[in-house]
Coordinates of N, CA, C and O in Angstrom, one line a residue:
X1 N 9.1 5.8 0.7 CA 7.8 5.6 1.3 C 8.0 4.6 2.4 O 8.6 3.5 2.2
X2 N 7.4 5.0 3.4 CA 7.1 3.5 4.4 C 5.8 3.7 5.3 O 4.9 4.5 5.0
X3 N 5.7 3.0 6.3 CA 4.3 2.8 7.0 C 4.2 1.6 7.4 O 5.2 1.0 7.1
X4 N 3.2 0.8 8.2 CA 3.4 0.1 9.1 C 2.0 -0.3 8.6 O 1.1 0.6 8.5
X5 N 1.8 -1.6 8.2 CA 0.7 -2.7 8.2 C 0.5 -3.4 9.3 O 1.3 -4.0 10.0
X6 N -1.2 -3.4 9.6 CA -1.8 -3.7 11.3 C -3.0 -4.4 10.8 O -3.6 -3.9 9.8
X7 N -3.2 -5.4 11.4 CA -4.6 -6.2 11.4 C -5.9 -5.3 11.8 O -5.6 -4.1 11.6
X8 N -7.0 -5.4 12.2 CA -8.3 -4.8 12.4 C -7.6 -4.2 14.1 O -7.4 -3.0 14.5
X9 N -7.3 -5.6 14.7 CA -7.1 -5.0 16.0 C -5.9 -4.3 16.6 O -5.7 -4.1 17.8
X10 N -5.0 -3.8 15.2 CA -3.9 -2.7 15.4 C -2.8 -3.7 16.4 O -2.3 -3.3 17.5
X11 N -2.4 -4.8 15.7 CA -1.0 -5.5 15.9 C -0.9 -5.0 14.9 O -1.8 -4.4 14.3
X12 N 0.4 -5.5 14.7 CA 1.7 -5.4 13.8 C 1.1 -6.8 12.8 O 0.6 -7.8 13.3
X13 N 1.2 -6.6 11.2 CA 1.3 -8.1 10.6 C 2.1 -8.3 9.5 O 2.1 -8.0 8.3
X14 N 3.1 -9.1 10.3 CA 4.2 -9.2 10.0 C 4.1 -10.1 8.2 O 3.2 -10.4 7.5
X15 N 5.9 -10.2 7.8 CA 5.7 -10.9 6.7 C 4.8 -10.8 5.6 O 4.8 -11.7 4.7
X16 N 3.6 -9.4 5.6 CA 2.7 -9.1 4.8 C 3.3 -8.7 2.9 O 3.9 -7.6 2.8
X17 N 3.0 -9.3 2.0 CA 3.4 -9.2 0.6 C 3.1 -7.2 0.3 O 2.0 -6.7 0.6
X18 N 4.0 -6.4 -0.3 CA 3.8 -5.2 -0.3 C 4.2 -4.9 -1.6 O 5.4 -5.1 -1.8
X19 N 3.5 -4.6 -2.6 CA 4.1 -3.9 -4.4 C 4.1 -3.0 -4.4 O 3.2 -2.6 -3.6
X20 N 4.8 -2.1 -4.9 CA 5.0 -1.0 -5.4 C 5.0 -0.6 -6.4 O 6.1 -0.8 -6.7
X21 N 4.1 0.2 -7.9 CA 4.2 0.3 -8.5 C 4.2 2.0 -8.7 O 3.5 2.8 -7.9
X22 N 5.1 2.5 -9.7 CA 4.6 3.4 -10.4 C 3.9 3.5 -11.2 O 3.7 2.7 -12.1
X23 N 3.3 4.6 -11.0 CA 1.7 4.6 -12.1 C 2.4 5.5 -13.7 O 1.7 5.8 -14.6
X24 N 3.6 5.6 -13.7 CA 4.3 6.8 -14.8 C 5.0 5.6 -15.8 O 4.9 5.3 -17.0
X25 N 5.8 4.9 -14.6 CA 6.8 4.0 -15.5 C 6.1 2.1 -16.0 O 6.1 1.4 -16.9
X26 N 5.8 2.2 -14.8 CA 5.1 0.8 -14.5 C 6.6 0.1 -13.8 O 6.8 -1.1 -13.8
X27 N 7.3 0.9 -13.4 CA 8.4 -0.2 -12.7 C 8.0 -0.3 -11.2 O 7.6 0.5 -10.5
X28 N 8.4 -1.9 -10.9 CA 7.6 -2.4 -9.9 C 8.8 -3.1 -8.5 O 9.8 -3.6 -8.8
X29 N 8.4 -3.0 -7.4 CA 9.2 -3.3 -6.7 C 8.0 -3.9 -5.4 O 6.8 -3.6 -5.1
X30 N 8.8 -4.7 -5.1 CA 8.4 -5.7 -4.1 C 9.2 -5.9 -2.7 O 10.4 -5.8 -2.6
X31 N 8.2 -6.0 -1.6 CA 8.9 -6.3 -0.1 C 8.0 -7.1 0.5 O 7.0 -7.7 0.0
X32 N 8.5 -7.0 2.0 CA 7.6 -7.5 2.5 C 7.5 -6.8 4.2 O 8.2 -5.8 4.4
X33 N 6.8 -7.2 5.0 CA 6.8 -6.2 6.0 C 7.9 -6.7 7.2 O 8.4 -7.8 7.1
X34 N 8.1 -5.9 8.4 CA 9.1 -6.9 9.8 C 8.3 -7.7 10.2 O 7.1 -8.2 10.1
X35 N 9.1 -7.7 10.7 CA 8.3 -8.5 12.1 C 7.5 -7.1 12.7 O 6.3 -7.4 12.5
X36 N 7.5 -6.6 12.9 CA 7.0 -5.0 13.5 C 5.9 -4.4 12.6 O 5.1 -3.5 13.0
X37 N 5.7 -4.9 11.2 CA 4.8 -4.8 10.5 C 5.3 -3.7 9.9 O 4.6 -3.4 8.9
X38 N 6.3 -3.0 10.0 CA 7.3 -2.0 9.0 C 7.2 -2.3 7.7 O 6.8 -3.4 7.4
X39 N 7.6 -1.4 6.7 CA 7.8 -1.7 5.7 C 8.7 -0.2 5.1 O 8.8 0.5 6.1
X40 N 9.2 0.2 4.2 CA 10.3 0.7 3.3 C 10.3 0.6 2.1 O 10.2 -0.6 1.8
X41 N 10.3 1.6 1.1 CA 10.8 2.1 0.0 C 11.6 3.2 0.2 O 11.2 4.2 0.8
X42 N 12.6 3.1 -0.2 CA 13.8 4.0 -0.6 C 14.0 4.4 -2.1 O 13.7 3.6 -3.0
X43 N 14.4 5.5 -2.4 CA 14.9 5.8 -3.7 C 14.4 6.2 -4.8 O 14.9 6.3 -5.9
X44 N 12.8 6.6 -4.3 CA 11.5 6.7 -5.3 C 11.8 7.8 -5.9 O 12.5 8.6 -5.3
X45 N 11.6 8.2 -7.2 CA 11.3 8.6 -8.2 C 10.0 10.0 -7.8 O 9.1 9.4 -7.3
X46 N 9.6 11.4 -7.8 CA 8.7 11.9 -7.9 C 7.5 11.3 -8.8 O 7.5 11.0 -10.0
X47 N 7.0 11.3 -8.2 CA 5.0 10.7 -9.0 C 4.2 10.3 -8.2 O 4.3 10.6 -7.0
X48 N 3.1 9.5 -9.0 CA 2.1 8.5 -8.5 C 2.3 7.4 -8.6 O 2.7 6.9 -9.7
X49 N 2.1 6.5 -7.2 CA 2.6 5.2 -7.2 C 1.3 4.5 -6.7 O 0.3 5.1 -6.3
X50 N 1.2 3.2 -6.8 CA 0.3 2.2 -6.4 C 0.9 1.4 -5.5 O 2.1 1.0 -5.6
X51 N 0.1 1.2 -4.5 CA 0.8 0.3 -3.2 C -0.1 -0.8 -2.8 O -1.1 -0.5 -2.1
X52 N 0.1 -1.9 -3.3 CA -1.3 -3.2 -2.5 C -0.2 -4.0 -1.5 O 1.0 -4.0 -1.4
X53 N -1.2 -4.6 -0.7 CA -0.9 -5.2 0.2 C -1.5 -6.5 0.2 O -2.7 -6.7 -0.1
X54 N -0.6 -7.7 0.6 CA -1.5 -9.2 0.7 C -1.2 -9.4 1.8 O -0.4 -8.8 2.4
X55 N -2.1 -10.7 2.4 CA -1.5 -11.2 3.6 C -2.9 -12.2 3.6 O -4.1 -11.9 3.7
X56 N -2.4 -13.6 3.5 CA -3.3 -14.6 4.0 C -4.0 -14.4 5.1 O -3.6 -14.0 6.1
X57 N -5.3 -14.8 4.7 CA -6.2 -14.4 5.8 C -7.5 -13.0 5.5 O -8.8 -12.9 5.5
X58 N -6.4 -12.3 5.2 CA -7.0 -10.7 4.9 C -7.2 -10.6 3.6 O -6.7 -11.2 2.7
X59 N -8.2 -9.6 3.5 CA -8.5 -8.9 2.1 C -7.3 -8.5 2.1 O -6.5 -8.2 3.0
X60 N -7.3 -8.3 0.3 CA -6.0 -7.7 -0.5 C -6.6 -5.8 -0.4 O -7.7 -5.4 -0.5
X61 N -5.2 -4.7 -0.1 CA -5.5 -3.5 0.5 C -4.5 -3.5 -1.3 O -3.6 -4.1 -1.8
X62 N -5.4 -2.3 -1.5 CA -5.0 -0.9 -2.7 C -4.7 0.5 -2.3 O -5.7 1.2 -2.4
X63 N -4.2 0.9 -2.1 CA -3.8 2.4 -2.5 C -2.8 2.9 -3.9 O -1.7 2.7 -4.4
X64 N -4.1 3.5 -4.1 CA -3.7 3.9 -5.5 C -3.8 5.5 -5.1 O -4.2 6.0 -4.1
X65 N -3.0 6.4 -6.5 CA -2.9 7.5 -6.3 C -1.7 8.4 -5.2 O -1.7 9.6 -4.8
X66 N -0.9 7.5 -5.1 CA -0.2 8.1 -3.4 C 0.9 9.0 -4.1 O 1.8 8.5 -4.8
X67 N 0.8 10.7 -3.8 CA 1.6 11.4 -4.4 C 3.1 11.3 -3.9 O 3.1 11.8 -2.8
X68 N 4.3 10.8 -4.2 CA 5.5 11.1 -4.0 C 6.2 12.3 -3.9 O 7.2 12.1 -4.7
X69 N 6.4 13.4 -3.2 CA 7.0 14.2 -3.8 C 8.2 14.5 -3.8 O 8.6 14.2 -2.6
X70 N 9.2 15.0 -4.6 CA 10.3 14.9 -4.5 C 11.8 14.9 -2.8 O 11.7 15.6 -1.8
X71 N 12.3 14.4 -3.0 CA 13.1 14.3 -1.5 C 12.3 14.4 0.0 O 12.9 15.0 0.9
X72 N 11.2 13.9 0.0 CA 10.6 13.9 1.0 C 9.7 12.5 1.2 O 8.8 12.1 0.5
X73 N 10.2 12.0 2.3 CA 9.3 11.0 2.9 C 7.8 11.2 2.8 O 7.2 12.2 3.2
X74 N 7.2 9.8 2.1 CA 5.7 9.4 2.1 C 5.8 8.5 3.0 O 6.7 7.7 3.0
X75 N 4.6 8.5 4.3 CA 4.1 7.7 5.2 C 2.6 7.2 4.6 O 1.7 8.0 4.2
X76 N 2.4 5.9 4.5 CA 1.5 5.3 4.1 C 1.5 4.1 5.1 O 2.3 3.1 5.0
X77 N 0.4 4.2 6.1 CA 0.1 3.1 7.1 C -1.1 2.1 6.1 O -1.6 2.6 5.1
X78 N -1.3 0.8 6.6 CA -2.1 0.2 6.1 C -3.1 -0.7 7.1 O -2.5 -1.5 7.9
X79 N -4.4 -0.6 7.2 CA -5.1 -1.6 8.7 C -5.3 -2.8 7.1 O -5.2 -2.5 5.9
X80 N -5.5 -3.6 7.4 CA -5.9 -5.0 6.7 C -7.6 -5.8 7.1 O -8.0 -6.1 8.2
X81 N -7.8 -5.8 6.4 CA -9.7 -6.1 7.0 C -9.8 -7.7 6.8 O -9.4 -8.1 5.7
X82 N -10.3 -8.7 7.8 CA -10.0 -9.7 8.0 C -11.6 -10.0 6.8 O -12.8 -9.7 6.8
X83 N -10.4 -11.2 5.4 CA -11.3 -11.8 4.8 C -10.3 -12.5 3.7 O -9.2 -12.2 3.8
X84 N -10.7 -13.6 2.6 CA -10.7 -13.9 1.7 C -9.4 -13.1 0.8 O -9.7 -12.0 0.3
X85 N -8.5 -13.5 0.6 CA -7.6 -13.0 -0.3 C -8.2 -12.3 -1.6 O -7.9 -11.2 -1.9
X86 N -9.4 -13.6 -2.4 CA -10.1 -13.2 -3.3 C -11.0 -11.6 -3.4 O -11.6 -10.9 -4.2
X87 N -10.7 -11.7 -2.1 CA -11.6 -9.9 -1.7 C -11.1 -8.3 -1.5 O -11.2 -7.9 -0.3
X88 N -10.7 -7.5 -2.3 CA -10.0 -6.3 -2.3 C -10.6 -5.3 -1.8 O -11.8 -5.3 -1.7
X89 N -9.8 -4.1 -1.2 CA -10.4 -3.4 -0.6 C -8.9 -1.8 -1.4 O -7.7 -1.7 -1.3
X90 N -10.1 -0.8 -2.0 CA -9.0 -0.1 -2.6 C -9.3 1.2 -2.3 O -10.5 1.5 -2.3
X91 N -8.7 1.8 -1.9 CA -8.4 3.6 -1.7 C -7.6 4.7 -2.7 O -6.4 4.7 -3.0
X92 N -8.5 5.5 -3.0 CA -8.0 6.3 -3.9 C -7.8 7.4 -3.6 O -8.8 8.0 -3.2
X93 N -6.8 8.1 -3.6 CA -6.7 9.3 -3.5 C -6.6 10.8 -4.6 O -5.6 11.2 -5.2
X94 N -7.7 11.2 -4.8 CA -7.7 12.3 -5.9 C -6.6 13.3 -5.5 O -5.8 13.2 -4.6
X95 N -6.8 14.7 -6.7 CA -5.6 15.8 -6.4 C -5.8 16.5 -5.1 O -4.8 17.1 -4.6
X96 N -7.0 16.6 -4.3 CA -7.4 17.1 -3.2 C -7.1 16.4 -2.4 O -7.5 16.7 -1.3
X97 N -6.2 15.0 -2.5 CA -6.1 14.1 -1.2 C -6.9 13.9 -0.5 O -6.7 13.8 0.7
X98 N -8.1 13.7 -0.9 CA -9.5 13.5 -0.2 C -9.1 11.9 0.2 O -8.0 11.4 -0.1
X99 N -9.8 11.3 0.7 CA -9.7 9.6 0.1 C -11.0 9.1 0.1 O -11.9 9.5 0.8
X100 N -11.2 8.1 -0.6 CA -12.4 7.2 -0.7 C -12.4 6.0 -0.9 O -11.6 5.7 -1.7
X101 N -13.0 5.1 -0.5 CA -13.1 3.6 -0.1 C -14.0 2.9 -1.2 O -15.1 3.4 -1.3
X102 N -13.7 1.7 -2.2 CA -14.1 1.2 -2.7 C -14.4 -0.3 -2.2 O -13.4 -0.6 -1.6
X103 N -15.1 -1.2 -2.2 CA -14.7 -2.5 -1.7 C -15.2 -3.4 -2.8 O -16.1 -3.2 -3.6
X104 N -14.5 -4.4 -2.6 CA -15.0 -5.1 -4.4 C -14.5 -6.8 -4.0 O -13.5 -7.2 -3.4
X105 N -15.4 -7.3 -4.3 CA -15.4 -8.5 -4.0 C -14.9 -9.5 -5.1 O -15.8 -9.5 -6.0
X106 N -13.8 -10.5 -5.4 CA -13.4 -11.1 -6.6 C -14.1 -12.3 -6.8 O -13.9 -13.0 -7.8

């Protein structure tokens, strides 16, 4: 899996905290973004995984639901919405890959 984390006004934000969970195993892996706002997972497992994002300053970003599928790259971009750490912002993706926006304030 990779994708590129951008502020509201589509820079790059760098050094952003990135988890990775699987939703199967619960095994969890951690990065962070470039300088370039890049980010990387390698070596995933087929399933459903959970992806949050942190970054001082910004609402904390969720995607949940993100299907893996076997030997093939997942691109998962993330924009970050300027607020309160305490403040989450989560996307779900059902089996139709629809998506929908939740916003939830902590």
């Amino acid at each position: 899996m990779q994708g590129s984390i951008t502020d509201p006004s589509g820079a790059a934000a760098p050094n952003a905290k990135i988890t990775l969970v699987s939703q199967e195993t619960q095994r969890q892996q951690i990065g962070r973004s470039s300088a370039d706002g890049f980010y990387r997972f390698d070596g995933l497992a087929p399933g459903l995984y959970t992806l949050t994002v942190e970054l001082a300053g910004f609402k904390k970003e969720t995607r949940q639901n993100i299907n893996v599928p076997a030997e093939q790259m997942q691109g998962v971009d993330v924009t970050l919405s300027t607020g309160d750490v305490s403040q989450s912002v989560t996307v779900t993706a059902d089996a139709a890959t629809n998506l929908h926006a939740d916003a939830t304030q902590n």
